[in-house]
């Protein structure tokens, strides 16, 4: 799992890989094929340590952006992120900072339940698409070697309609 932290005067960004698992098999992915097939999930012990560090930090000013990225973060399920939000509540991080959580997703797991969860928790989402269908399907494939454009577009349409 990986964590990346970036800080400037008013904004701090933490990028968290909640899982290495991905339902897509993109040709250019930097995560190894064997890791993308494993359903490993970051431990809540590690997430709690991260939150404690944020809670005690003098370096984070006002805005804390938590971005869930790599693998397919939506594959860990809504309950995972509900539990993470409970950790944020436990340490009252929302009293210290303006917190924005967002996801970078391939869009395949998006449904109405996810949209309601994102909206009710004021979370953002980015959906990766590599251009028109013929271009997207060259590199963004299923494990069965089929194009994923239609799966991604379905997710985009659910979010925006």
PDB file of C-alpha atoms in Angstrom:
ATOM      1  CA  UNK A   1       0.000   0.000   0.000  1.00  0.00           C
ATOM      2  CA  UNK A   2       1.169   3.509  -0.568  1.00  0.00           C
ATOM      3  CA  UNK A   3       0.657   6.867   1.046  1.00  0.00           C
ATOM      4  CA  UNK A   4       1.668  10.196  -0.418  1.00  0.00           C
ATOM      5  CA  UNK A   5       1.527  13.479   1.468  1.00  0.00           C
ATOM      6  CA  UNK A   6       1.818  16.937  -0.090  1.00  0.00           C
ATOM      7  CA  UNK A   7       1.597  20.144   1.913  1.00  0.00           C
ATOM      8  CA  UNK A   8       1.618  23.832   1.088  1.00  0.00           C
ATOM      9  CA  UNK A   9       0.546  26.841   3.113  1.00  0.00           C
ATOM     10  CA  UNK A  10      -3.211  26.197   3.175  1.00  0.00           C
ATOM     11  CA  UNK A  11      -3.693  22.769   1.635  1.00  0.00           C
ATOM     12  CA  UNK A  12      -2.488  19.310   2.530  1.00  0.00           C
ATOM     13  CA  UNK A  13      -3.164  16.297   0.343  1.00  0.00           C
ATOM     14  CA  UNK A  14      -2.938  12.690   1.430  1.00  0.00           C
ATOM     15  CA  UNK A  15      -3.254  10.037  -1.265  1.00  0.00           C
ATOM     16  CA  UNK A  16      -4.169   6.626   0.105  1.00  0.00           C
ATOM     17  CA  UNK A  17      -4.241   3.310  -1.706  1.00  0.00           C
ATOM     18  CA  UNK A  18      -7.000   1.421   0.109  1.00  0.00           C
ATOM     19  CA  UNK A  19      -6.452  -1.724  -1.955  1.00  0.00           C
ATOM     20  CA  UNK A  20      -4.207  -3.062  -4.668  1.00  0.00           C
ATOM     21  CA  UNK A  21      -7.124  -4.991  -6.172  1.00  0.00           C
ATOM     22  CA  UNK A  22      -8.533  -3.801  -9.477  1.00  0.00           C
ATOM     23  CA  UNK A  23     -11.325  -5.178 -11.624  1.00  0.00           C
ATOM     24  CA  UNK A  24      -9.559  -3.818 -14.725  1.00  0.00           C
ATOM     25  CA  UNK A  25      -6.285  -5.008 -16.243  1.00  0.00           C
ATOM     26  CA  UNK A  26      -4.927  -1.828 -17.810  1.00  0.00           C
ATOM     27  CA  UNK A  27      -1.802  -2.390 -19.878  1.00  0.00           C
ATOM     28  CA  UNK A  28       0.025   0.626 -18.418  1.00  0.00           C
ATOM     29  CA  UNK A  29      -0.799   0.111 -14.735  1.00  0.00           C
ATOM     30  CA  UNK A  30       2.177   0.533 -12.419  1.00  0.00           C
ATOM     31  CA  UNK A  31       0.721  -1.921  -9.876  1.00  0.00           C
ATOM     32  CA  UNK A  32       1.874  -5.453 -10.648  1.00  0.00           C
ATOM     33  CA  UNK A  33      -0.611  -7.901 -12.096  1.00  0.00           C
ATOM     34  CA  UNK A  34      -0.325 -10.206  -9.077  1.00  0.00           C
ATOM     35  CA  UNK A  35      -1.037  -7.322  -6.670  1.00  0.00           C
ATOM     36  CA  UNK A  36      -4.049  -6.168  -8.714  1.00  0.00           C
ATOM     37  CA  UNK A  37      -5.552  -9.648  -8.417  1.00  0.00           C
ATOM     38  CA  UNK A  38      -5.223  -9.712  -4.610  1.00  0.00           C
ATOM     39  CA  UNK A  39      -8.030  -8.335  -2.497  1.00  0.00           C
ATOM     40  CA  UNK A  40      -5.712  -6.785   0.069  1.00  0.00           C
ATOM     41  CA  UNK A  41      -7.144  -3.871   2.009  1.00  0.00           C
ATOM     42  CA  UNK A  42      -5.188  -1.333   4.036  1.00  0.00           C
ATOM     43  CA  UNK A  43      -5.523  -1.975   7.764  1.00  0.00           C
ATOM     44  CA  UNK A  44      -7.546   0.280  10.013  1.00  0.00           C
ATOM     45  CA  UNK A  45      -4.613   0.266  12.439  1.00  0.00           C
ATOM     46  CA  UNK A  46      -2.512   2.005   9.798  1.00  0.00           C
ATOM     47  CA  UNK A  47      -5.344   4.393   8.908  1.00  0.00           C
ATOM     48  CA  UNK A  48      -5.837   5.245  12.570  1.00  0.00           C
ATOM     49  CA  UNK A  49      -2.106   5.989  12.917  1.00  0.00           C
ATOM     50  CA  UNK A  50      -2.358   8.271   9.899  1.00  0.00           C
ATOM     51  CA  UNK A  51      -5.314  10.105  11.435  1.00  0.00           C
ATOM     52  CA  UNK A  52      -3.446  10.449  14.745  1.00  0.00           C
ATOM     53  CA  UNK A  53      -0.510  11.993  12.884  1.00  0.00           C
ATOM     54  CA  UNK A  54      -2.869  14.461  11.181  1.00  0.00           C
ATOM     55  CA  UNK A  55      -4.593  15.193  14.482  1.00  0.00           C
ATOM     56  CA  UNK A  56      -1.291  16.024  16.185  1.00  0.00           C
ATOM     57  CA  UNK A  57       0.337  17.800  13.247  1.00  0.00           C
ATOM     58  CA  UNK A  58       1.363  21.427  13.352  1.00  0.00           C
ATOM     59  CA  UNK A  59       2.018  21.377   9.603  1.00  0.00           C
ATOM     60  CA  UNK A  60      -1.531  21.010   8.341  1.00  0.00           C
ATOM     61  CA  UNK A  61      -3.156  24.416   8.147  1.00  0.00           C
ATOM     62  CA  UNK A  62      -6.798  24.542   7.139  1.00  0.00           C
ATOM     63  CA  UNK A  63      -7.619  22.192   4.248  1.00  0.00           C
ATOM     64  CA  UNK A  64      -7.018  18.458   4.302  1.00  0.00           C
ATOM     65  CA  UNK A  65      -7.763  16.579   1.079  1.00  0.00           C
ATOM     66  CA  UNK A  66      -7.825  12.790   1.333  1.00  0.00           C
ATOM     67  CA  UNK A  67      -7.728  11.133  -2.076  1.00  0.00           C
ATOM     68  CA  UNK A  68      -8.423   7.416  -2.400  1.00  0.00           C
ATOM     69  CA  UNK A  69      -6.447   6.266  -5.415  1.00  0.00           C
ATOM     70  CA  UNK A  70      -4.874   3.201  -7.073  1.00  0.00           C
ATOM     71  CA  UNK A  71      -6.207  -0.257  -7.328  1.00  0.00           C
ATOM     72  CA  UNK A  72      -9.944   0.322  -7.572  1.00  0.00           C
ATOM     73  CA  UNK A  73     -10.844   2.111  -4.327  1.00  0.00           C
ATOM     74  CA  UNK A  74     -14.593   1.538  -4.718  1.00  0.00           C
ATOM     75  CA  UNK A  75     -13.982  -2.235  -4.632  1.00  0.00           C
ATOM     76  CA  UNK A  76     -13.458  -2.052  -0.858  1.00  0.00           C
ATOM     77  CA  UNK A  77     -17.115  -1.091  -0.448  1.00  0.00           C
ATOM     78  CA  UNK A  78     -19.119   1.643   1.199  1.00  0.00           C
ATOM     79  CA  UNK A  79     -18.802   0.083   4.669  1.00  0.00           C
ATOM     80  CA  UNK A  80     -15.014   0.504   4.531  1.00  0.00           C
ATOM     81  CA  UNK A  81     -15.305   4.255   3.967  1.00  0.00           C
ATOM     82  CA  UNK A  82     -18.107   4.581   6.528  1.00  0.00           C
ATOM     83  CA  UNK A  83     -15.738   3.023   9.054  1.00  0.00           C
ATOM     84  CA  UNK A  84     -12.991   5.417   7.999  1.00  0.00           C
ATOM     85  CA  UNK A  85     -15.390   8.335   8.480  1.00  0.00           C
ATOM     86  CA  UNK A  86     -16.043   7.031  11.991  1.00  0.00           C
ATOM     87  CA  UNK A  87     -12.302   7.260  12.655  1.00  0.00           C
ATOM     88  CA  UNK A  88     -12.340  10.874  11.451  1.00  0.00           C
ATOM     89  CA  UNK A  89     -15.210  11.498  13.886  1.00  0.00           C
ATOM     90  CA  UNK A  90     -13.377   9.753  16.732  1.00  0.00           C
ATOM     91  CA  UNK A  91     -10.473  12.183  16.408  1.00  0.00           C
ATOM     92  CA  UNK A  92     -12.763  15.089  15.516  1.00  0.00           C
ATOM     93  CA  UNK A  93     -10.592  15.951  12.517  1.00  0.00           C
ATOM     94  CA  UNK A  94     -13.509  17.786  10.906  1.00  0.00           C
ATOM     95  CA  UNK A  95     -13.279  20.288  13.813  1.00  0.00           C
ATOM     96  CA  UNK A  96      -9.616  20.957  12.990  1.00  0.00           C
ATOM     97  CA  UNK A  97      -9.704  21.062   9.214  1.00  0.00           C
ATOM     98  CA  UNK A  98     -11.911  21.445   6.190  1.00  0.00           C
ATOM     99  CA  UNK A  99     -11.797  17.853   5.003  1.00  0.00           C
ATOM    100  CA  UNK A 100     -12.499  16.803   1.441  1.00  0.00           C
ATOM    101  CA  UNK A 101     -12.384  13.157   0.498  1.00  0.00           C
ATOM    102  CA  UNK A 102     -12.330  12.106  -3.125  1.00  0.00           C
ATOM    103  CA  UNK A 103     -11.909   8.961  -5.158  1.00  0.00           C
ATOM    104  CA  UNK A 104     -10.161   8.218  -8.420  1.00  0.00           C
ATOM    105  CA  UNK A 105     -12.115   5.352  -9.972  1.00  0.00           C
ATOM    106  CA  UNK A 106     -12.540   3.453 -13.211  1.00  0.00           C
ATOM    107  CA  UNK A 107     -16.298   3.908 -12.765  1.00  0.00           C
ATOM    108  CA  UNK A 108     -17.356   0.269 -13.016  1.00  0.00           C
ATOM    109  CA  UNK A 109     -18.624  -0.041  -9.425  1.00  0.00           C
ATOM    110  CA  UNK A 110     -20.631   3.182  -9.491  1.00  0.00           C
ATOM    111  CA  UNK A 111     -24.310   2.719  -8.713  1.00  0.00           C
ATOM    112  CA  UNK A 112     -27.045   4.771  -7.050  1.00  0.00           C
ATOM    113  CA  UNK A 113     -25.971   3.597  -3.589  1.00  0.00           C
ATOM    114  CA  UNK A 114     -22.439   4.866  -4.181  1.00  0.00           C
ATOM    115  CA  UNK A 115     -23.774   8.172  -5.516  1.00  0.00           C
ATOM    116  CA  UNK A 116     -25.957   8.633  -2.435  1.00  0.00           C
ATOM    117  CA  UNK A 117     -23.016   7.817  -0.153  1.00  0.00           C
ATOM    118  CA  UNK A 118     -20.711  10.257  -1.932  1.00  0.00           C
ATOM    119  CA  UNK A 119     -23.317  13.008  -1.913  1.00  0.00           C
ATOM    120  CA  UNK A 120     -24.360  12.554   1.715  1.00  0.00           C
ATOM    121  CA  UNK A 121     -20.717  12.591   2.824  1.00  0.00           C
ATOM    122  CA  UNK A 122     -19.722  15.513   0.555  1.00  0.00           C
ATOM    123  CA  UNK A 123     -17.127  13.395  -1.250  1.00  0.00           C
ATOM    124  CA  UNK A 124     -15.823  13.916  -4.758  1.00  0.00           C
ATOM    125  CA  UNK A 125     -15.100  11.416  -7.486  1.00  0.00           C
ATOM    126  CA  UNK A 126     -12.979  11.403 -10.612  1.00  0.00           C
ATOM    127  CA  UNK A 127     -13.525   8.728 -13.227  1.00  0.00           C
ATOM    128  CA  UNK A 128     -10.615   7.757 -15.465  1.00  0.00           C
ATOM    129  CA  UNK A 129     -11.313   7.523 -19.165  1.00  0.00           C
ATOM    130  CA  UNK A 130      -8.724   7.453 -21.926  1.00  0.00           C
ATOM    131  CA  UNK A 131     -10.688   9.258 -24.620  1.00  0.00           C
ATOM    132  CA  UNK A 132     -13.045   7.841 -27.243  1.00  0.00           C
ATOM    133  CA  UNK A 133     -13.946   4.149 -27.193  1.00  0.00           C
ATOM    134  CA  UNK A 134     -11.360   2.987 -29.738  1.00  0.00           C
ATOM    135  CA  UNK A 135      -8.557   4.668 -27.764  1.00  0.00           C
ATOM    136  CA  UNK A 136      -9.807   3.779 -24.285  1.00  0.00           C
ATOM    137  CA  UNK A 137     -10.224   0.101 -25.172  1.00  0.00           C
ATOM    138  CA  UNK A 138      -6.620  -0.221 -26.412  1.00  0.00           C
ATOM    139  CA  UNK A 139      -5.219  -0.158 -22.878  1.00  0.00           C
ATOM    140  CA  UNK A 140      -8.064  -0.283 -20.356  1.00  0.00           C
ATOM    141  CA  UNK A 141      -9.159  -3.914 -20.448  1.00  0.00           C
ATOM    142  CA  UNK A 142     -10.991  -6.439 -18.296  1.00  0.00           C
ATOM    143  CA  UNK A 143      -9.130  -9.481 -17.002  1.00  0.00           C
ATOM    144  CA  UNK A 144     -10.806 -11.321 -19.908  1.00  0.00           C
ATOM    145  CA  UNK A 145      -9.055  -8.927 -22.345  1.00  0.00           C
ATOM    146  CA  UNK A 146     -12.214  -7.026 -23.334  1.00  0.00           C
ATOM    147  CA  UNK A 147     -12.561  -3.249 -23.579  1.00  0.00           C
ATOM    148  CA  UNK A 148     -13.971  -1.361 -20.589  1.00  0.00           C
ATOM    149  CA  UNK A 149     -15.296   1.796 -22.256  1.00  0.00           C
ATOM    150  CA  UNK A 150     -18.970   0.870 -21.823  1.00  0.00           C
ATOM    151  CA  UNK A 151     -18.453   0.005 -18.115  1.00  0.00           C
ATOM    152  CA  UNK A 152     -16.726   3.330 -17.534  1.00  0.00           C
ATOM    153  CA  UNK A 153     -19.361   5.314 -19.438  1.00  0.00           C
ATOM    154  CA  UNK A 154     -22.118   3.595 -17.476  1.00  0.00           C
ATOM    155  CA  UNK A 155     -20.483   4.871 -14.250  1.00  0.00           C
ATOM    156  CA  UNK A 156     -20.080   8.363 -15.653  1.00  0.00           C
ATOM    157  CA  UNK A 157     -23.737   8.479 -16.717  1.00  0.00           C
ATOM    158  CA  UNK A 158     -24.930   7.307 -13.291  1.00  0.00           C
ATOM    159  CA  UNK A 159     -22.892  10.057 -11.574  1.00  0.00           C
ATOM    160  CA  UNK A 160     -23.983  12.867 -13.854  1.00  0.00           C
ATOM    161  CA  UNK A 161     -27.615  11.997 -14.579  1.00  0.00           C
TER     162      UNK A 161
END
